[in-house]
Structures are given as structure tokens and as C-alpha cells.
Amino acid sequence: MRFLNTTTFELENRPQGGVHWDVYAVLSHRWLDEEVLFQNLGNYTIELRSGTRSLPQVEKIRGACAVAQAKGIKWLWMDTCCIDKTDSREYFEAINSMFSWYRNAKLCITYLYDVRRQDGQSAATGKETFRSVEGDSNEKGYSPANWFSRGWTFQELLAPREMEIYDMNWQYIGTKRQFAGALSDITRIDTRYITGEKDLSEAPIAMRMSWLYQRITTYPEDMAYCTLGIFNVNMPLVYGEGAPRAFRRLQETILGNPFMEESLFAWKMPDIRGGQECDVVTTGWEPGQWGLLAGSPQWFSESGDIQVDSNTDSQIRRFRLTPKGIEGPIRKKQTRDATINALSALVCLSVVCIPFGDCLLRSKFEKKATEDYAFTLNCFRIGTQEKVMIRLCPINIGKVLLTTHTPDGELVQAPYVECKRIRCDELVSGNESITHLGDGIVLQPRPRQ
């Protein structure tokens, strides 16, 4: 791990395992044009030590080092000049370790280049404190600091144990604990996750996904990569693969982890044609159809109030990634309506009618098996105990009815089935119970080659 000495402004390497959390600070900031990078830091050493040039990029480093020095902290880590981004191995390690680096720092120094603290504002803790000076002063809406709109600052807000916030002139604004309410209003993140009162692992996957709403990154793939620490996963970085493919790989990685829960599937398209922007093969897919994995973080924008039912009595359901899609216990229970009961009685009572009745009975079963149905997820919206439900439509039905037992011992019949999720612009709730009925596959659109 490479650090900037806050006194000499020189980089020094220290073994990552030998760095204790209380010996370094980290800088959280919004990148500007022509930042001081690892390759050219040496060109600015004189200016950093003397302060003879007032370039914003240089003054940002000087300001952060001054804050750290005042706290008795010798080392500063910042993503501009402490990473050699030309070394792919080092960059991969940094991206996958960044959350822990921010978490383990003694202090996170957050610099807001477009916020100016007003006189007498030190006692205020509302979101007006973070209004951007670059916003239109006549604008009725509220424009927070640009820092709040970036993807990478998402984890930089949540990871640090201690954070101090400074304005464009390095005037102290306050700590994130003091401003937890304002930060929550701006980001839609519960204050308990901002302050660390609750661990991020307690937040449902869908809720964490919703926090990405309206954030942007310079490189489209970074919308997935910037969340690796938030979900405590690692995955290779493949710049050039595109945002949809990167986001799909993120969800597949989450799916394969032991902590995976079903709110991963609790999303909805912004409209029925939402999938058209996801760079997938659309042949055979109608508007509003999709798989279980979302096409974009924006599809979770209305999932911020999703909670997982940790008290459910139903057995834990397992889902697995396959080449076609997601395999899991999604088979529909085969119900017996009045017609089926009558046909069954006819078959039983008359030997003559057995062939005819058996044919009708099978036809009736197959027709019912192709009806779309509500699939209940093990999660609910805050304020209601009704489970979140999505709709599945069988598109390939096995010819053989498979017999299985439900957890309560009921004997049911259900065909092997391949489904698609339909009406994906809906995410409804209901009181249907969760029942393990046996495995099937929910197909997933294939990425374009």
C-alpha cells in the first residue's frame, strides 16, 4: 500500500498487512481535470512544500495533508497519486480493496470543491449546508455538492468510521455524524448506515442497490465496480465490457455468495421497454419480459424500502446460475379445479372413458401449467407485512408431471418448467405464502457478443 507523507509530500510503500488503522488518513473528493497523478507527483514536490503555486489540484493535496498533520497523522492515502493506474494488477487490487482501506483509516477527510461554508453556518446541520455554488441561485430546486452524485463517493461515504467534511477553502464544516440527517436526506440512505450504527450487511441487497439512484461515473462499468465493497464481493475488472454486462456480472457474483437473499430480485423496470437499453439479444423477448437479474441499477430506484423477512418459517431457497438463467424452486403448484376433479372422477368410474378422460385431463393440466402466476419473494416493504411478488410465465413445460412434497408434507405435482419474468414494470405485494415446489429455470436475456 502506497502512502503520501504529509510532511515531505513523498510517496512511501508500506506492507498492507503492517498498516494499522490509526496511522493514516484517506481523502474523499471529486476528481477534477488534470489531477496530480502517481506518474507526475514528483513534478509538483517543490510547489507542494512551498505553496508557491495555487493550482487547485496542488492546493487540494496541501489542504488534506495539513488536516492530517494537525491530527498527528503522518500518512495520507488518496486515489489520484497513490495508485499506479498503468499497472493493471495494482489497479485491480486497489479497486477490490478500496472499501477496506477507507474503513480502516483513522480519518476520512472529505473535500467539497463546490461548497462554501457561510458565516454562522457552523451550528446548522441541514442539507442546505451542502448546496453547490455551481447551481443556479435562482433555481427553485436544490443542487447538492457534486460529490453526492458520483459513484465512487458512494462507498467513501459509508465505509469510514470517522469523517470530517471541509468546504472549497478548507473551512471545517463538521463530521458525518453531526450531519447524518442531512446526508440521509440527500442520499436516501438511512442515518444508521451512515453513522455505522448498523452494519451494511444488515441492509437488504435491493436497498443497497437503490442507493445508487442518480449516481454517475466517468466509465460506465464503474457503476458496478464502485459497489464491490458495498456488497463485500470481488470480481475482475473488464473495462470496455459496458455497463449492462458489468452490472450483470456483479449480480451473478452476489448470487453465488452465502449472504445472497431474495431482495436481489425485488426490482422493476422504469417502463416496459426498459430492457432495450441493456445490450442484450432481444429476439424472443417481448417488452416487459426479463429474467431475475436486473438490467440496470436504476431498476432498483423504488426498492429503498424493501426488507428481508428474517423470521420466515419457510426453508431457505437456493438459486443457482446456469447458462440459460437462474435455476431455483420456482415451479408452480398444480391446482385441481372443478373440471379437473370431474375428469378425474370420470376416469376412475369408467374403463371405457379412461383413454378419453386421460387425454382431457392431461390437456387441462398442461393448459393450467402455462398460465402466468405470482412468485412470492422472501421480502416485504417497510410498513406492510405483505410479501413482494413478481410474475412468472412458463414458456417451456416438461411433459412429465414431477411429484414432490412441500415442507408441510403435502403431496403436489408440478412440471419441469422454464419461465420468463413478465410485467416487469410492476412490483406488487400480496399475502401468498412461500412454498418450495421444486426447481425450474427463469431465463435471462443473453448479452450481445
Tab-separated table of C-alpha atoms in Angstrom:
chain	number	residue	atom	x	y	z
A	1	MET	CA	0.000	0.000	0.000
A	2	ARG	CA	1.429	3.361	-1.036
A	3	PHE	CA	1.067	6.493	1.140
A	4	LEU	CA	1.851	10.175	0.808
A	5	ASN	CA	3.987	11.520	3.640
A	6	THR	CA	2.047	14.530	4.941
A	7	THR	CA	5.257	16.418	5.736
A	8	THR	CA	7.607	15.655	2.842
A	9	PHE	CA	4.901	15.061	0.185
A	10	GLU	CA	6.785	11.987	-0.967
A	11	LEU	CA	5.314	8.561	-1.623
A	12	GLU	CA	6.353	5.640	0.537
A	13	ASN	CA	5.437	1.962	0.272
A	14	ARG	CA	4.317	0.109	3.361
A	15	PRO	CA	3.249	-3.561	3.598
A	16	GLN	CA	-0.531	-3.681	3.558
A	17	GLY	CA	-0.688	-6.149	6.422
A	18	GLY	CA	1.607	-3.989	8.533
A	19	VAL	CA	-0.515	-0.830	8.341
A	20	HIS	CA	-2.620	-0.269	11.439
A	21	TRP	CA	-5.844	1.647	11.015
A	22	ASP	CA	-4.840	4.559	13.266
A	23	VAL	CA	-1.723	5.616	11.347
A	24	TYR	CA	-3.206	7.005	8.148
A	25	ALA	CA	-5.959	9.222	6.779
A	26	VAL	CA	-7.765	8.989	3.435
A	27	LEU	CA	-9.071	11.720	1.160
A	28	SER	CA	-12.527	11.576	-0.390
A	29	HIS	CA	-13.068	14.085	-3.172
A	30	ARG	CA	-14.441	14.709	-6.641
A	31	TRP	CA	-11.845	14.313	-9.375
A	32	LEU	CA	-11.148	17.473	-11.401
A	33	ASP	CA	-9.322	17.972	-14.687
A	34	GLU	CA	-5.563	17.387	-14.673
A	35	GLU	CA	-5.237	15.863	-11.217
A	36	VAL	CA	-1.758	15.243	-9.796
A	37	LEU	CA	-1.168	11.571	-10.563
A	38	PHE	CA	1.312	8.919	-9.475
A	39	GLN	CA	3.393	9.454	-12.616
A	40	ASN	CA	3.804	13.230	-12.227
A	41	LEU	CA	3.699	13.781	-8.458
A	42	GLY	CA	7.454	14.435	-8.426
A	43	ASN	CA	6.942	17.420	-10.723
A	44	TYR	CA	4.956	19.178	-8.012
A	45	THR	CA	7.088	18.433	-4.945
A	46	ILE	CA	8.542	21.960	-4.742
A	47	GLU	CA	5.121	23.591	-5.107
A	48	LEU	CA	3.636	21.252	-2.504
A	49	ARG	CA	6.331	22.085	0.019
A	50	SER	CA	6.445	25.824	-0.618
A	51	GLY	CA	2.903	26.621	-1.677
A	52	THR	CA	4.259	28.892	-4.413
A	53	ARG	CA	1.628	27.863	-6.977
A	54	SER	CA	-2.070	27.893	-6.196
A	55	LEU	CA	-3.221	25.267	-8.655
A	56	PRO	CA	-6.468	23.723	-7.337
A	57	GLN	CA	-5.059	20.215	-7.701
A	58	VAL	CA	-1.948	21.119	-5.689
A	59	GLU	CA	-3.876	23.018	-3.036
A	60	LYS	CA	-6.197	20.054	-2.575
A	61	ILE	CA	-3.245	17.836	-1.657
A	62	ARG	CA	-1.742	20.513	0.591
A	63	GLY	CA	-5.067	21.053	2.343
A	64	ALA	CA	-5.612	17.356	3.007
A	65	CYS	CA	-2.072	16.929	4.305
A	66	ALA	CA	-2.465	19.963	6.575
A	67	VAL	CA	-5.620	18.499	8.121
A	68	ALA	CA	-3.913	15.139	8.651
A	69	GLN	CA	-0.825	16.784	10.175
A	70	ALA	CA	-2.983	18.752	12.595
A	71	LYS	CA	-4.451	15.442	13.765
A	72	GLY	CA	-0.999	13.950	14.240
A	73	ILE	CA	-1.393	11.627	11.242
A	74	LYS	CA	1.778	11.038	9.241
A	75	TRP	CA	0.342	9.220	6.222
A	76	LEU	CA	-2.331	10.117	3.705
A	77	TRP	CA	-3.852	7.856	1.060
A	78	MET	CA	-5.631	9.349	-1.943
A	79	ASP	CA	-6.728	7.696	-5.157
A	80	THR	CA	-5.116	10.219	-7.506
A	81	CYS	CA	-1.425	9.826	-6.702
A	82	CYS	CA	-1.195	6.716	-4.505
A	83	ILE	CA	-2.206	4.238	-7.226
A	84	ASP	CA	-0.232	3.456	-10.359
A	85	LYS	CA	-3.169	3.034	-12.714
A	86	THR	CA	-0.890	1.870	-15.521
A	87	ASP	CA	-0.220	-1.303	-13.513
A	88	SER	CA	-3.355	-3.405	-14.085
A	89	ARG	CA	-2.603	-5.767	-11.210
A	90	GLU	CA	-2.132	-2.902	-8.759
A	91	TYR	CA	-5.270	-1.164	-10.010
A	92	PHE	CA	-7.325	-4.364	-9.669
A	93	GLU	CA	-6.099	-4.834	-6.099
A	94	ALA	CA	-6.856	-1.206	-5.256
A	95	ILE	CA	-10.426	-1.302	-6.583
A	96	ASN	CA	-11.206	-4.535	-4.748
A	97	SER	CA	-9.553	-3.296	-1.525
A	98	MET	CA	-10.682	0.327	-1.522
A	99	PHE	CA	-13.657	-0.144	0.782
A	100	SER	CA	-11.478	-1.724	3.468
A	101	TRP	CA	-8.831	0.988	3.031
A	102	TYR	CA	-11.436	3.655	3.758
A	103	ARG	CA	-12.920	1.586	6.582
A	104	ASN	CA	-9.551	1.047	8.287
A	105	ALA	CA	-8.347	4.658	8.138
A	106	LYS	CA	-8.214	6.727	11.298
A	107	LEU	CA	-9.921	9.594	9.493
A	108	CYS	CA	-11.582	10.243	6.156
A	109	ILE	CA	-11.099	13.834	5.025
A	110	THR	CA	-13.921	14.803	2.654
A	111	TYR	CA	-13.287	17.812	0.434
A	112	LEU	CA	-16.212	19.523	-1.318
A	113	TYR	CA	-14.733	21.765	-4.009
A	114	ASP	CA	-18.094	23.385	-4.875
A	115	VAL	CA	-19.414	24.169	-1.376
A	116	ARG	CA	-18.688	27.371	0.555
A	117	ARG	CA	-19.443	27.456	4.252
A	118	GLN	CA	-21.485	30.522	5.128
A	119	ASP	CA	-20.817	32.672	8.182
A	120	GLY	CA	-22.782	31.454	11.148
A	121	GLN	CA	-23.393	28.121	9.479
A	122	SER	CA	-21.325	26.079	11.914
A	123	ALA	CA	-24.373	25.351	14.067
A	124	ALA	CA	-26.608	24.382	11.129
A	125	THR	CA	-26.934	20.707	10.270
A	126	GLY	CA	-29.458	20.791	7.416
A	127	LYS	CA	-28.831	19.806	3.816
A	128	GLU	CA	-28.659	23.487	2.797
A	129	THR	CA	-25.108	23.347	4.175
A	130	PHE	CA	-24.145	21.210	1.183
A	131	ARG	CA	-25.690	23.344	-1.572
A	132	SER	CA	-23.348	23.591	-4.553
A	133	VAL	CA	-22.158	27.069	-5.520
A	134	GLU	CA	-22.225	25.878	-9.129
A	135	GLY	CA	-26.015	25.524	-9.060
A	136	ASP	CA	-28.300	28.272	-10.380
A	137	SER	CA	-29.037	30.589	-7.451
A	138	ASN	CA	-32.447	31.385	-8.957
A	139	GLU	CA	-33.294	27.728	-9.284
A	140	LYS	CA	-36.186	26.541	-7.149
A	141	GLY	CA	-34.719	23.066	-6.860
A	142	TYR	CA	-31.863	22.006	-4.625
A	143	SER	CA	-28.429	21.172	-6.073
A	144	PRO	CA	-26.145	19.436	-3.560
A	145	ALA	CA	-22.383	19.215	-3.930
A	146	ASN	CA	-21.221	17.298	-6.975
A	147	TRP	CA	-19.610	14.828	-4.564
A	148	PHE	CA	-23.057	13.356	-3.852
A	149	SER	CA	-23.683	12.437	-7.488
A	150	ARG	CA	-20.573	10.341	-8.081
A	151	GLY	CA	-20.438	6.563	-7.989
A	152	TRP	CA	-17.107	6.168	-6.197
A	153	THR	CA	-18.037	8.528	-3.353
A	154	PHE	CA	-20.913	6.149	-2.556
A	155	GLN	CA	-18.640	3.752	-0.669
A	156	GLU	CA	-16.468	6.640	0.542
A	157	LEU	CA	-19.476	7.944	2.475
A	158	LEU	CA	-20.350	4.607	4.065
A	159	ALA	CA	-17.009	2.900	4.669
A	160	PRO	CA	-15.143	5.322	7.008
A	161	ARG	CA	-15.614	5.091	10.740
A	162	GLU	CA	-14.733	8.771	11.185
A	163	MET	CA	-15.256	11.515	8.605
A	164	GLU	CA	-14.634	15.252	8.684
A	165	ILE	CA	-16.065	17.438	5.913
A	166	TYR	CA	-14.387	20.579	4.524
A	167	ASP	CA	-15.517	23.226	2.056
A	168	MET	CA	-13.769	24.643	-1.028
A	169	ASN	CA	-11.491	26.841	1.126
A	170	TRP	CA	-10.689	24.070	3.583
A	171	GLN	CA	-13.045	25.543	6.160
A	172	TYR	CA	-14.274	22.877	8.557
A	173	ILE	CA	-17.975	22.030	8.136
A	174	GLY	CA	-18.430	19.126	10.538
A	175	THR	CA	-18.461	15.342	10.891
A	176	LYS	CA	-20.724	12.905	9.110
A	177	ARG	CA	-22.289	12.023	12.459
A	178	GLN	CA	-23.256	15.661	13.019
A	179	PHE	CA	-24.757	15.872	9.537
A	180	ALA	CA	-26.177	12.344	9.340
A	181	GLY	CA	-29.719	13.650	8.897
A	182	ALA	CA	-28.773	15.976	6.047
A	183	LEU	CA	-26.658	13.317	4.376
A	184	SER	CA	-29.603	10.934	4.621
A	185	ASP	CA	-31.975	13.479	3.063
A	186	ILE	CA	-29.631	13.935	0.104
A	187	THR	CA	-28.672	10.287	-0.470
A	188	ARG	CA	-31.849	8.447	0.711
A	189	ILE	CA	-29.604	6.277	2.923
A	190	ASP	CA	-30.779	5.514	6.463
A	191	THR	CA	-28.764	7.506	9.022
A	192	ARG	CA	-27.903	4.320	10.915
A	193	TYR	CA	-25.885	3.052	7.954
A	194	ILE	CA	-24.212	6.439	7.517
A	195	THR	CA	-23.073	6.600	11.142
A	196	GLY	CA	-22.180	2.920	11.358
A	197	GLU	CA	-24.822	2.198	13.986
A	198	LYS	CA	-25.969	-0.591	11.665
A	199	ASP	CA	-23.599	-2.678	9.594
A	200	LEU	CA	-24.061	-2.573	5.833
A	201	SER	CA	-24.591	-6.328	5.797
A	202	GLU	CA	-27.899	-5.701	7.598
A	203	ALA	CA	-29.235	-3.699	4.652
A	204	PRO	CA	-31.088	-5.843	2.096
A	205	ILE	CA	-29.454	-6.144	-1.311
A	206	ALA	CA	-32.303	-4.256	-3.008
A	207	MET	CA	-31.999	-1.397	-0.527
A	208	ARG	CA	-28.260	-1.073	-1.148
A	209	MET	CA	-28.862	-1.149	-4.897
A	210	SER	CA	-31.405	1.676	-4.567
A	211	TRP	CA	-28.755	3.935	-3.039
A	212	LEU	CA	-27.046	4.068	-6.448
A	213	TYR	CA	-30.006	6.028	-7.789
A	214	GLN	CA	-28.928	9.068	-9.848
A	215	ARG	CA	-25.219	8.487	-9.277
A	216	ILE	CA	-22.903	8.614	-12.284
A	217	THR	CA	-19.374	7.536	-13.162
A	218	THR	CA	-16.933	8.568	-15.869
A	219	TYR	CA	-16.560	4.998	-17.103
A	220	PRO	CA	-19.885	3.143	-17.462
A	221	GLU	CA	-18.529	-0.107	-15.977
A	222	ASP	CA	-17.646	1.703	-12.756
A	223	MET	CA	-21.324	1.818	-11.789
A	224	ALA	CA	-20.869	-1.855	-10.947
A	225	TYR	CA	-17.237	-1.772	-9.819
A	226	CYS	CA	-17.815	1.048	-7.308
A	227	THR	CA	-20.178	-1.190	-5.312
A	228	LEU	CA	-17.842	-4.148	-4.736
A	229	GLY	CA	-17.121	-3.100	-1.164
A	230	ILE	CA	-20.766	-2.270	-0.500
A	231	PHE	CA	-21.674	-5.887	-1.275
A	232	ASN	CA	-18.426	-7.369	0.076
A	233	VAL	CA	-17.557	-9.141	-3.177
A	234	ASN	CA	-14.591	-9.255	-5.533
A	235	MET	CA	-14.647	-9.631	-9.294
A	236	PRO	CA	-12.347	-8.953	-12.262
A	237	LEU	CA	-12.378	-5.515	-13.883
A	238	VAL	CA	-13.080	-5.608	-17.620
A	239	TYR	CA	-13.156	-2.051	-18.915
A	240	GLY	CA	-14.826	-1.974	-22.290
A	241	GLU	CA	-17.423	-4.641	-21.456
A	242	GLY	CA	-20.114	-1.997	-20.978
A	243	ALA	CA	-22.333	-1.115	-18.032
A	244	PRO	CA	-25.052	-3.781	-18.586
A	245	ARG	CA	-22.571	-6.658	-18.716
A	246	ALA	CA	-20.613	-5.356	-15.707
A	247	PHE	CA	-23.806	-4.943	-13.686
A	248	ARG	CA	-24.966	-8.429	-14.639
A	249	ARG	CA	-21.611	-9.886	-13.506
A	250	LEU	CA	-21.986	-8.026	-10.211
A	251	GLN	CA	-25.398	-9.607	-9.615
A	252	GLU	CA	-24.112	-13.044	-10.616
A	253	THR	CA	-21.278	-12.642	-8.109
A	254	ILE	CA	-23.738	-11.659	-5.375
A	255	LEU	CA	-25.955	-14.612	-6.325
A	256	GLY	CA	-23.094	-17.022	-5.673
A	257	ASN	CA	-22.342	-15.712	-2.185
A	258	PRO	CA	-23.693	-17.244	1.043
A	259	PHE	CA	-25.269	-13.942	2.116
A	260	MET	CA	-27.454	-13.744	-1.011
A	261	GLU	CA	-31.137	-13.147	-0.275
A	262	GLU	CA	-34.173	-12.758	-2.490
A	263	SER	CA	-34.411	-8.965	-2.471
A	264	LEU	CA	-31.835	-9.234	-5.284
A	265	PHE	CA	-34.898	-9.943	-7.445
A	266	ALA	CA	-37.043	-7.105	-5.995
A	267	TRP	CA	-36.797	-4.542	-8.790
A	268	LYS	CA	-38.961	-3.144	-11.564
A	269	MET	CA	-38.298	-1.644	-14.972
A	270	PRO	CA	-38.905	2.116	-15.289
A	271	ASP	CA	-41.217	1.188	-18.201
A	272	ILE	CA	-41.931	-1.956	-20.213
A	273	ARG	CA	-39.263	-1.096	-22.784
A	274	GLY	CA	-36.558	-0.658	-20.168
A	275	GLY	CA	-34.664	-3.703	-21.385
A	276	GLN	CA	-33.959	-2.238	-24.811
A	277	GLU	CA	-31.019	-0.219	-23.463
A	278	CYS	CA	-29.281	-3.199	-21.883
A	279	ASP	CA	-27.253	-4.518	-24.844
A	280	VAL	CA	-28.828	-7.973	-24.896
A	281	VAL	CA	-30.182	-10.260	-27.594
A	282	THR	CA	-33.867	-9.296	-27.731
A	283	THR	CA	-35.019	-11.996	-30.159
A	284	GLY	CA	-37.822	-13.923	-28.478
A	285	TRP	CA	-38.317	-11.341	-25.743
A	286	GLU	CA	-41.361	-9.086	-25.594
A	287	PRO	CA	-41.474	-5.640	-23.923
A	288	GLY	CA	-41.854	-6.090	-20.180
A	289	GLN	CA	-40.226	-9.531	-20.164
A	290	TRP	CA	-36.916	-10.231	-18.451
A	291	GLY	CA	-35.136	-12.635	-16.123
A	292	LEU	CA	-34.489	-12.439	-12.381
A	293	LEU	CA	-31.385	-10.226	-12.639
A	294	ALA	CA	-31.965	-6.522	-13.292
A	295	GLY	CA	-30.597	-4.788	-16.359
A	296	SER	CA	-29.519	-1.591	-14.592
A	297	PRO	CA	-29.097	-0.170	-11.062
A	298	GLN	CA	-31.881	2.278	-11.945
A	299	TRP	CA	-34.350	-0.611	-11.867
A	300	PHE	CA	-33.901	-0.657	-8.064
A	301	SER	CA	-34.748	3.049	-7.681
A	302	GLU	CA	-38.057	2.247	-5.918
A	303	SER	CA	-36.682	-0.584	-3.775
A	304	GLY	CA	-35.276	1.509	-0.937
A	305	ASP	CA	-37.966	0.325	1.491
A	306	ILE	CA	-37.504	-3.404	0.876
A	307	GLN	CA	-36.816	-5.544	3.945
A	308	VAL	CA	-35.952	-9.236	4.138
A	309	ASP	CA	-38.215	-11.414	6.269
A	310	SER	CA	-35.692	-12.899	8.692
A	311	ASN	CA	-38.468	-14.515	10.751
A	312	THR	CA	-39.941	-16.620	7.981
A	313	ASP	CA	-40.660	-20.252	8.761
A	314	SER	CA	-40.150	-21.313	5.159
A	315	GLN	CA	-36.959	-23.116	4.340
A	316	ILE	CA	-34.159	-21.146	2.723
A	317	ARG	CA	-34.449	-21.343	-1.039
A	318	ARG	CA	-31.328	-21.701	-3.130
A	319	PHE	CA	-30.839	-20.147	-6.548
A	320	ARG	CA	-28.057	-21.055	-8.960
A	321	LEU	CA	-26.626	-19.512	-12.094
A	322	THR	CA	-26.911	-21.628	-15.252
A	323	PRO	CA	-26.074	-20.885	-18.905
A	324	LYS	CA	-29.777	-20.236	-19.554
A	325	GLY	CA	-30.612	-18.182	-16.494
A	326	ILE	CA	-31.338	-18.677	-12.800
A	327	GLU	CA	-32.367	-22.097	-11.526
A	328	GLY	CA	-34.343	-22.294	-8.325
A	329	PRO	CA	-37.543	-23.513	-6.642
A	330	ILE	CA	-39.909	-21.654	-8.939
A	331	ARG	CA	-42.179	-24.491	-10.101
A	332	LYS	CA	-45.861	-23.732	-9.886
A	333	LYS	CA	-48.068	-25.869	-7.667
A	334	GLN	CA	-50.532	-27.845	-9.797
A	335	THR	CA	-54.012	-26.966	-8.520
A	336	ARG	CA	-57.129	-29.040	-9.162
A	337	ASP	CA	-60.170	-27.027	-10.188
A	338	ALA	CA	-63.730	-28.361	-10.622
A	339	THR	CA	-63.150	-29.500	-14.218
A	340	ILE	CA	-60.060	-31.485	-13.308
A	341	ASN	CA	-61.846	-33.087	-10.351
A	342	ALA	CA	-64.765	-34.090	-12.585
A	343	LEU	CA	-62.455	-35.571	-15.220
A	344	SER	CA	-60.552	-37.463	-12.566
A	345	ALA	CA	-63.800	-38.965	-11.271
A	346	LEU	CA	-64.839	-39.890	-14.825
A	347	VAL	CA	-61.554	-41.688	-15.443
A	348	CYS	CA	-61.867	-43.592	-12.205
A	349	LEU	CA	-65.519	-44.662	-12.742
A	350	SER	CA	-65.430	-45.901	-16.329
A	351	VAL	CA	-62.918	-48.146	-18.030
A	352	VAL	CA	-64.380	-47.068	-21.379
A	353	CYS	CA	-63.733	-43.411	-20.638
A	354	ILE	CA	-60.186	-43.860	-19.422
A	355	PRO	CA	-58.417	-43.037	-22.749
A	356	PHE	CA	-60.690	-40.068	-23.492
A	357	GLY	CA	-60.703	-38.778	-19.941
A	358	ASP	CA	-56.971	-39.229	-19.503
A	359	CYS	CA	-56.344	-37.186	-22.654
A	360	LEU	CA	-58.616	-34.381	-21.483
A	361	LEU	CA	-57.127	-34.497	-18.006
A	362	ARG	CA	-53.589	-34.144	-19.322
A	363	SER	CA	-54.685	-31.351	-21.684
A	364	LYS	CA	-56.304	-29.499	-18.808
A	365	PHE	CA	-53.205	-29.906	-16.627
A	366	GLU	CA	-50.949	-28.621	-19.411
A	367	LYS	CA	-53.183	-25.600	-20.045
A	368	LYS	CA	-53.109	-24.625	-16.386
A	369	ALA	CA	-49.366	-25.180	-16.282
A	370	THR	CA	-48.834	-22.476	-18.924
A	371	GLU	CA	-50.730	-19.794	-17.012
A	372	ASP	CA	-48.621	-16.997	-15.557
A	373	TYR	CA	-48.525	-16.820	-11.785
A	374	ALA	CA	-47.272	-14.757	-8.861
A	375	PHE	CA	-43.957	-15.845	-7.394
A	376	THR	CA	-43.560	-14.674	-3.807
A	377	LEU	CA	-40.176	-13.383	-2.660
A	378	ASN	CA	-38.974	-13.625	0.915
A	379	CYS	CA	-39.087	-9.863	1.440
A	380	PHE	CA	-41.616	-7.099	2.067
A	381	ARG	CA	-41.927	-3.333	2.022
A	382	ILE	CA	-41.423	-1.409	5.260
A	383	GLY	CA	-44.811	-0.617	6.767
A	384	THR	CA	-46.532	-3.740	5.471
A	385	GLN	CA	-46.201	-7.448	6.120
A	386	GLU	CA	-47.325	-8.370	2.606
A	387	LYS	CA	-44.627	-10.193	0.662
A	388	VAL	CA	-43.200	-8.737	-2.542
A	389	MET	CA	-44.326	-10.685	-5.603
A	390	ILE	CA	-43.174	-10.898	-9.203
A	391	ARG	CA	-44.957	-12.616	-12.081
A	392	LEU	CA	-43.549	-15.580	-13.952
A	393	CYS	CA	-44.831	-17.055	-17.194
A	394	PRO	CA	-43.936	-20.650	-18.175
A	395	ILE	CA	-42.726	-20.846	-21.768
A	396	ASN	CA	-41.377	-24.396	-21.875
A	397	ILE	CA	-43.255	-27.056	-19.931
A	398	GLY	CA	-41.915	-30.512	-19.240
A	399	LYS	CA	-44.177	-33.322	-20.431
A	400	VAL	CA	-43.824	-35.273	-17.199
A	401	LEU	CA	-45.506	-34.107	-14.014
A	402	LEU	CA	-42.986	-34.417	-11.204
A	403	THR	CA	-44.265	-35.344	-7.761
A	404	THR	CA	-42.770	-33.532	-4.791
A	405	HIS	CA	-43.535	-32.840	-1.154
A	406	THR	CA	-43.956	-29.367	0.286
A	407	PRO	CA	-42.340	-28.581	3.681
A	408	ASP	CA	-45.682	-29.239	5.405
A	409	GLY	CA	-45.866	-32.726	3.894
A	410	GLU	CA	-48.426	-32.029	1.167
A	411	LEU	CA	-48.001	-34.138	-1.970
A	412	VAL	CA	-48.176	-31.976	-5.100
A	413	GLN	CA	-47.496	-32.353	-8.788
A	414	ALA	CA	-45.602	-29.794	-10.850
A	415	PRO	CA	-43.952	-29.983	-14.267
A	416	TYR	CA	-40.377	-29.063	-15.003
A	417	VAL	CA	-40.638	-25.531	-16.321
A	418	GLU	CA	-38.667	-22.738	-17.954
A	419	CYS	CA	-40.107	-19.298	-17.259
A	420	LYS	CA	-39.680	-15.653	-18.052
A	421	ARG	CA	-40.462	-12.840	-15.703
A	422	ILE	CA	-43.300	-10.751	-17.158
A	423	ARG	CA	-44.898	-7.384	-16.348
A	424	CYS	CA	-41.500	-6.248	-15.161
A	425	ASP	CA	-42.700	-2.670	-14.783
A	426	GLU	CA	-44.655	-3.895	-11.739
A	427	LEU	CA	-43.523	-4.865	-8.244
A	428	VAL	CA	-46.564	-5.740	-6.175
A	429	SER	CA	-47.245	-7.174	-2.731
A	430	GLY	CA	-49.618	-9.863	-1.503
A	431	ASN	CA	-50.323	-12.397	1.212
A	432	GLU	CA	-49.447	-15.605	-0.609
A	433	SER	CA	-47.159	-17.852	1.407
A	434	ILE	CA	-43.775	-19.072	0.212
A	435	THR	CA	-43.674	-22.766	-0.692
A	436	HIS	CA	-40.759	-24.785	-2.022
A	437	LEU	CA	-42.198	-26.668	-5.006
A	438	GLY	CA	-39.121	-27.885	-6.830
A	439	ASP	CA	-36.682	-26.406	-9.280
A	440	GLY	CA	-37.160	-24.735	-12.623
A	441	ILE	CA	-35.317	-22.031	-14.555
A	442	VAL	CA	-36.103	-18.363	-15.070
A	443	LEU	CA	-34.464	-17.491	-18.368
A	444	GLN	CA	-32.194	-14.440	-18.616
A	445	PRO	CA	-31.605	-12.386	-21.794
A	446	ARG	CA	-28.176	-13.137	-23.261
A	447	PRO	CA	-25.634	-10.316	-23.614
A	448	ARG	CA	-24.660	-9.499	-27.180
A	449	GLN	CA	-21.322	-10.922	-28.277
